[in-house]
Short mmCIF file of C-alpha atoms in Angstrom, two decimals:
data_model
loop_
_atom_site.label_atom_id
_atom_site.label_comp_id
_atom_site.label_asym_id
_atom_site.label_seq_id
_atom_site.Cartn_x
_atom_site.Cartn_y
_atom_site.Cartn_z
CA MET A 8 -12.72 25.72 -3.37
CA ALA A 9 -14.04 22.10 -2.51
CA GLU A 10 -11.28 22.06 0.14
CA LYS A 11 -12.61 25.62 1.40
CA GLU A 12 -16.59 24.35 1.87
CA ILE A 13 -15.25 21.02 3.46
CA ARG A 14 -13.61 22.68 6.00
CA GLN A 15 -16.83 24.96 6.48
CA HIS A 16 -18.37 22.06 7.41
CA ASN A 17 -16.84 20.12 9.82
CA GLN A 18 -17.01 23.65 11.01
CA GLU A 19 -20.35 23.29 11.94
CA MET A 20 -20.44 19.47 12.27
CA HIS A 21 -17.99 20.59 15.19
CA GLN A 22 -20.81 23.36 16.32
CA HIS A 23 -23.81 20.88 16.02
CA GLY A 24 -21.69 18.42 18.02
CA LYS A 25 -21.48 20.97 20.43
CA ASP A 26 -25.20 22.26 20.52
CA ALA A 27 -26.41 18.13 20.99
CA GLN A 28 -27.07 16.35 23.02
CA GLN A 29 -29.19 13.18 21.84
CA GLY A 30 -26.69 10.66 19.59
CA ASP A 31 -30.05 11.07 16.41
CA ASP A 32 -29.21 14.88 16.47
CA ASN A 33 -25.30 14.36 16.55
CA LYS A 34 -26.47 10.70 13.48
CA ASP A 35 -28.06 14.19 11.44
CA GLY A 36 -25.25 16.53 12.05
CA MET A 37 -22.97 14.26 10.99
CA MET A 38 -24.28 13.09 7.50
CA MET A 39 -22.96 14.66 4.55
CA SER A 40 -24.46 14.78 0.76
CA GLY A 41 -23.04 13.52 -2.47
CA GLU A 42 -21.70 16.75 -3.70
CA MET A 43 -19.87 16.88 -0.66
CA ARG A 44 -19.11 13.43 -1.15
CA GLU A 45 -17.71 13.59 -4.78
CA GLN A 46 -15.68 16.66 -4.43
CA MET A 47 -13.40 15.47 -2.14
CA LEU A 48 -13.07 12.67 -3.71
CA HIS A 49 -12.37 14.84 -7.02
CA MET A 50 -9.95 16.39 -4.16
CA HIS A 51 -8.29 13.50 -3.08
CA HIS A 52 -7.73 12.43 -6.43
CA MET A 53 -5.80 15.32 -7.80
CA GLN A 54 -3.29 14.96 -4.81
CA THR A 55 -2.53 11.33 -5.64
CA MET A 56 -2.65 11.60 -9.27
CA TRP A 57 1.31 10.76 -9.18
CA VAL A 58 -0.63 7.14 -7.84
CA TYR A 59 -1.71 6.36 -11.55
CA TRP A 60 0.96 7.15 -13.82
CA MET A 61 3.36 5.55 -11.79
CA ILE A 62 1.32 2.03 -12.17
CA ILE A 63 1.84 3.22 -16.19
CA ILE A 64 4.80 3.77 -15.58
CA PHE A 65 5.36 -0.31 -13.93
CA GLY A 66 2.76 -1.47 -16.75
CA ALA A 67 5.40 -0.21 -19.21
CA TRP A 68 8.89 -1.65 -17.15
CA VAL A 69 6.76 -5.16 -17.26
CA LEU A 70 5.80 -4.96 -20.57
CA LEU A 71 9.45 -4.75 -22.14
CA SER A 72 10.52 -6.81 -18.95
CA PRO A 73 10.86 -10.20 -21.07
CA LEU A 74 12.85 -7.91 -23.99
CA THR A 75 15.46 -6.16 -21.45
CA PHE A 76 16.65 -9.23 -19.39
CA ASP A 77 15.27 -12.03 -22.28
CA TYR A 78 14.37 -14.66 -19.52
CA GLY A 79 16.04 -17.15 -21.81
CA ILE A 80 19.90 -16.52 -20.66
CA GLY A 81 20.84 -17.76 -16.98
CA THR A 82 18.04 -20.20 -16.39
CA VAL A 83 18.03 -22.49 -14.10
CA GLN A 84 16.80 -25.18 -12.74
CA PRO A 85 15.08 -26.66 -9.87
CA SER A 86 17.14 -27.48 -6.24
CA GLY A 87 16.88 -31.01 -6.39
CA GLY A 88 16.93 -32.51 -9.79
CA ARG A 89 13.13 -32.10 -9.16
CA SER A 90 11.15 -32.72 -12.48
CA VAL A 91 8.25 -29.78 -12.43
CA TRP A 92 4.99 -29.52 -14.72
CA LEU A 93 6.10 -27.61 -17.61
CA THR A 94 9.30 -28.53 -19.62
CA MET A 95 11.81 -25.39 -19.65
CA GLU A 96 10.73 -23.07 -23.67
CA GLN A 97 7.49 -23.52 -22.10
CA ARG A 98 8.62 -21.81 -18.45
CA ILE A 99 10.70 -18.98 -20.64
CA GLN A 100 7.07 -18.72 -22.94
CA PHE A 101 4.41 -18.47 -20.52
CA MET A 102 6.77 -16.34 -18.46
CA LYS A 103 7.46 -13.72 -21.08
CA TRP A 104 3.57 -13.67 -22.03
CA SER A 105 2.48 -13.20 -19.02
CA ASP A 106 5.04 -10.19 -18.26
CA ILE A 107 3.69 -8.89 -21.82
CA ILE A 108 0.26 -9.11 -21.43
CA SER A 109 0.32 -7.96 -17.35
CA GLY A 110 1.74 -4.43 -18.96
CA ALA A 111 0.35 -4.46 -21.52
CA LEU A 112 -3.73 -4.35 -19.41
CA LEU A 113 -1.66 -2.24 -15.83
CA MET A 114 -0.89 0.09 -19.02
CA PHE A 115 -4.46 0.36 -19.33
CA PHE A 116 -6.18 0.51 -16.65
CA GLY A 117 -3.88 2.64 -15.11
CA TRP A 118 -5.26 5.43 -17.74
CA ARG A 119 -8.49 4.93 -17.44
CA GLY A 120 -7.12 5.26 -13.11
CA LEU A 121 -6.85 9.42 -13.64
CA THR A 122 -10.33 10.20 -14.39
CA PRO A 123 -12.42 9.78 -11.25
CA ASN A 124 -14.92 7.35 -9.98
CA ARG A 125 -13.49 4.47 -12.03
CA PRO A 126 -12.21 2.38 -8.82
CA VAL A 127 -13.09 -1.24 -11.09
CA SER A 128 -9.55 0.04 -13.27
CA LEU A 129 -7.67 -0.01 -9.75
CA TRP A 130 -9.19 -2.97 -7.96
CA VAL A 131 -8.18 -4.82 -11.23
CA CYS A 132 -4.34 -3.75 -11.18
CA CYS A 133 -4.90 -4.95 -7.82
CA PHE A 134 -5.58 -8.43 -8.68
CA ILE A 135 -3.13 -8.03 -11.82
CA GLY A 136 -0.11 -7.52 -8.87
CA ILE A 137 -0.83 -10.39 -7.27
CA TRP A 138 -1.75 -12.44 -10.79
CA LEU A 139 2.73 -10.98 -10.26
CA THR A 140 3.02 -12.35 -7.29
CA MET A 141 2.69 -15.37 -8.23
CA ALA A 142 3.07 -15.58 -12.02
CA PRO A 143 7.10 -16.89 -11.39
CA LEU A 144 5.81 -19.44 -8.90
CA LEU A 145 3.13 -20.97 -10.57
CA PHE A 146 4.72 -21.04 -14.16
CA TRP A 147 8.05 -22.15 -12.24
CA SER A 148 10.67 -18.66 -12.92
CA PRO A 149 13.07 -19.31 -16.09
CA THR A 150 15.84 -17.15 -14.28
CA ALA A 151 16.19 -15.24 -11.38
CA VAL A 152 15.28 -11.83 -12.90
CA ALA A 153 12.53 -12.87 -13.86
CA TYR A 154 10.96 -14.06 -10.75
CA LEU A 155 12.78 -10.74 -8.96
CA ASN A 156 11.53 -8.09 -11.08
CA ASP A 157 7.46 -9.96 -11.22
CA THR A 158 7.28 -10.51 -8.18
CA MET A 159 9.06 -6.79 -6.62
CA VAL A 160 6.52 -4.86 -9.58
CA GLY A 161 3.42 -6.68 -8.24
CA ALA A 162 4.31 -5.61 -4.54
CA LEU A 163 4.22 -1.84 -5.99
CA VAL A 164 2.15 -1.96 -7.70
CA ILE A 165 -0.57 -3.60 -5.08
CA ALA A 166 0.33 -0.41 -2.99
CA LEU A 167 -0.30 2.12 -5.62
CA ALA A 168 -3.59 0.86 -6.10
CA ILE A 169 -5.04 0.16 -2.28
CA LEU A 170 -3.03 1.00 0.19
CA ILE A 171 -1.67 3.98 -0.60
CA PRO A 172 -4.03 6.37 -1.48
CA GLY A 173 -6.48 4.05 -0.05
CA MET A 174 -9.85 1.93 -0.33
CA PRO A 175 -10.83 3.17 -4.51
CA ASN A 176 -14.09 4.88 -3.76
CA MET A 177 -14.32 5.09 0.29
CA ILE A 178 -15.05 8.62 0.59
CA MET A 179 -18.21 7.46 -0.83
CA TYR A 180 -19.67 4.77 1.51
CA MET A 181 -17.03 6.27 5.16
CA LYS A 182 -19.27 7.82 7.56
CA MET A 183 -18.19 11.25 8.81
CA GLY A 184 -17.53 10.26 13.13
CA PRO A 185 -17.59 12.90 16.05
CA ASP A 186 -15.23 15.26 16.57
CA THR A 187 -14.10 14.00 19.88
CA PRO A 188 -13.65 10.46 20.13
CA PRO A 189 -16.82 8.80 22.35
CA GLY A 190 -15.61 9.49 26.52
CA TRP A 191 -13.21 12.22 25.93
CA SER A 192 -14.12 15.75 26.73
CA TYR A 193 -11.36 16.71 23.93
CA ASN A 194 -9.34 16.80 21.31
CA PRO A 195 -6.78 16.39 20.70
CA PRO A 196 -4.60 15.99 23.67
CA SER A 197 -2.21 18.35 24.92
CA TRP A 198 1.33 18.78 24.66
CA PRO A 199 2.56 17.23 28.21
CA GLN A 200 0.29 13.94 26.93
CA ARG A 201 1.73 14.16 24.32
CA TRP A 202 5.47 13.77 25.07
CA ILE A 203 6.02 10.74 27.92
CA MET A 204 4.48 8.55 24.31
CA MET A 205 6.81 10.66 21.36
CA VAL A 206 10.17 9.68 24.59
CA LEU A 207 8.63 6.40 25.00
CA GLY A 208 8.30 5.83 20.96
CA VAL A 209 12.42 7.06 20.26
CA MET A 210 13.40 5.40 23.36
CA GLY A 211 12.30 1.63 22.15
CA ARG A 212 12.95 3.38 18.57
CA TRP A 213 16.73 3.36 19.43
CA CYS A 214 16.22 0.03 21.35
CA ARG A 215 14.88 -1.78 18.69
CA VAL A 216 17.84 -0.48 16.42
CA THR A 217 20.85 -0.89 19.30
CA TRP A 218 20.12 -3.81 21.62
CA PRO A 219 20.35 -7.17 18.81
CA PRO A 220 24.08 -5.41 17.70
CA SER A 221 25.44 -5.12 20.97
CA SER A 222 23.96 -8.33 21.96
CA TRP A 223 25.18 -10.03 19.72
CA ALA A 224 28.54 -8.30 20.33
CA THR A 225 28.05 -9.19 24.06
CA SER A 226 27.67 -12.75 23.32
CA THR A 227 30.31 -13.38 21.24
CA ARG A 228 32.72 -11.92 23.05
CA CYS A 229 31.01 -13.93 25.74
CA GLY A 230 31.55 -16.98 24.27
CA THR A 231 28.04 -17.89 24.73
CA LEU A 232 27.49 -17.34 20.70
CA ALA A 233 30.31 -20.24 19.94
CA SER A 234 29.36 -22.84 22.91
CA GLY A 235 25.87 -22.33 22.37
CA SER A 236 26.44 -22.27 25.96
CA ARG A 237 26.54 -19.14 28.49
CA ALA A 238 29.72 -18.47 29.55
CA SER A 239 30.79 -17.20 33.06
CA ARG A 240 32.85 -14.69 32.63
CA CYS A 241 33.45 -12.20 30.38
#
């Protein structure tokens, strides 16, 4: 129902843009009511519900990580024999409690994110993800698995919180633009205009994938890779 009303509203805006030539008239036609914005927000939330469940799952994963991997096994010392501001026991305990607290907070605020119009919870999840990526560096992660686990999960949480679903509650503040870009008389472009960009994109992708291996193979056969100078013959 909400999607139907939004589509109808877009059609009205398009018709108004055709009839009105003045900028003020167009601006008035692009206004959206608060009720329609809330409907769009709820519809977008339903489409991205899986994101918040994934945050809860990652929170449980981080919460159980110290018990699963046991950060006291396979510990490593800083390279070069450098001394750090924490002892090994402190490094283990700080990483352990950092993961337990971060995982519990992710589960709580991810659960709150299941309800629409709670942007603060999503921003908190984002900052927890940032903390997870920084904690192994700050506490000098005692094991490689603790470092990889926190940095990977932290990056995924950041993506799930603000990148994949978009900025929290952006729908409530965004402005609707005209159907055609400024200076254009049509939108979208026709297929004869599209296929040129499609072909160029495929060619660019092909060159990006095939050029480095072929260049490396040619350099190897010509001797440039081994000798550091350009060979005269291949």
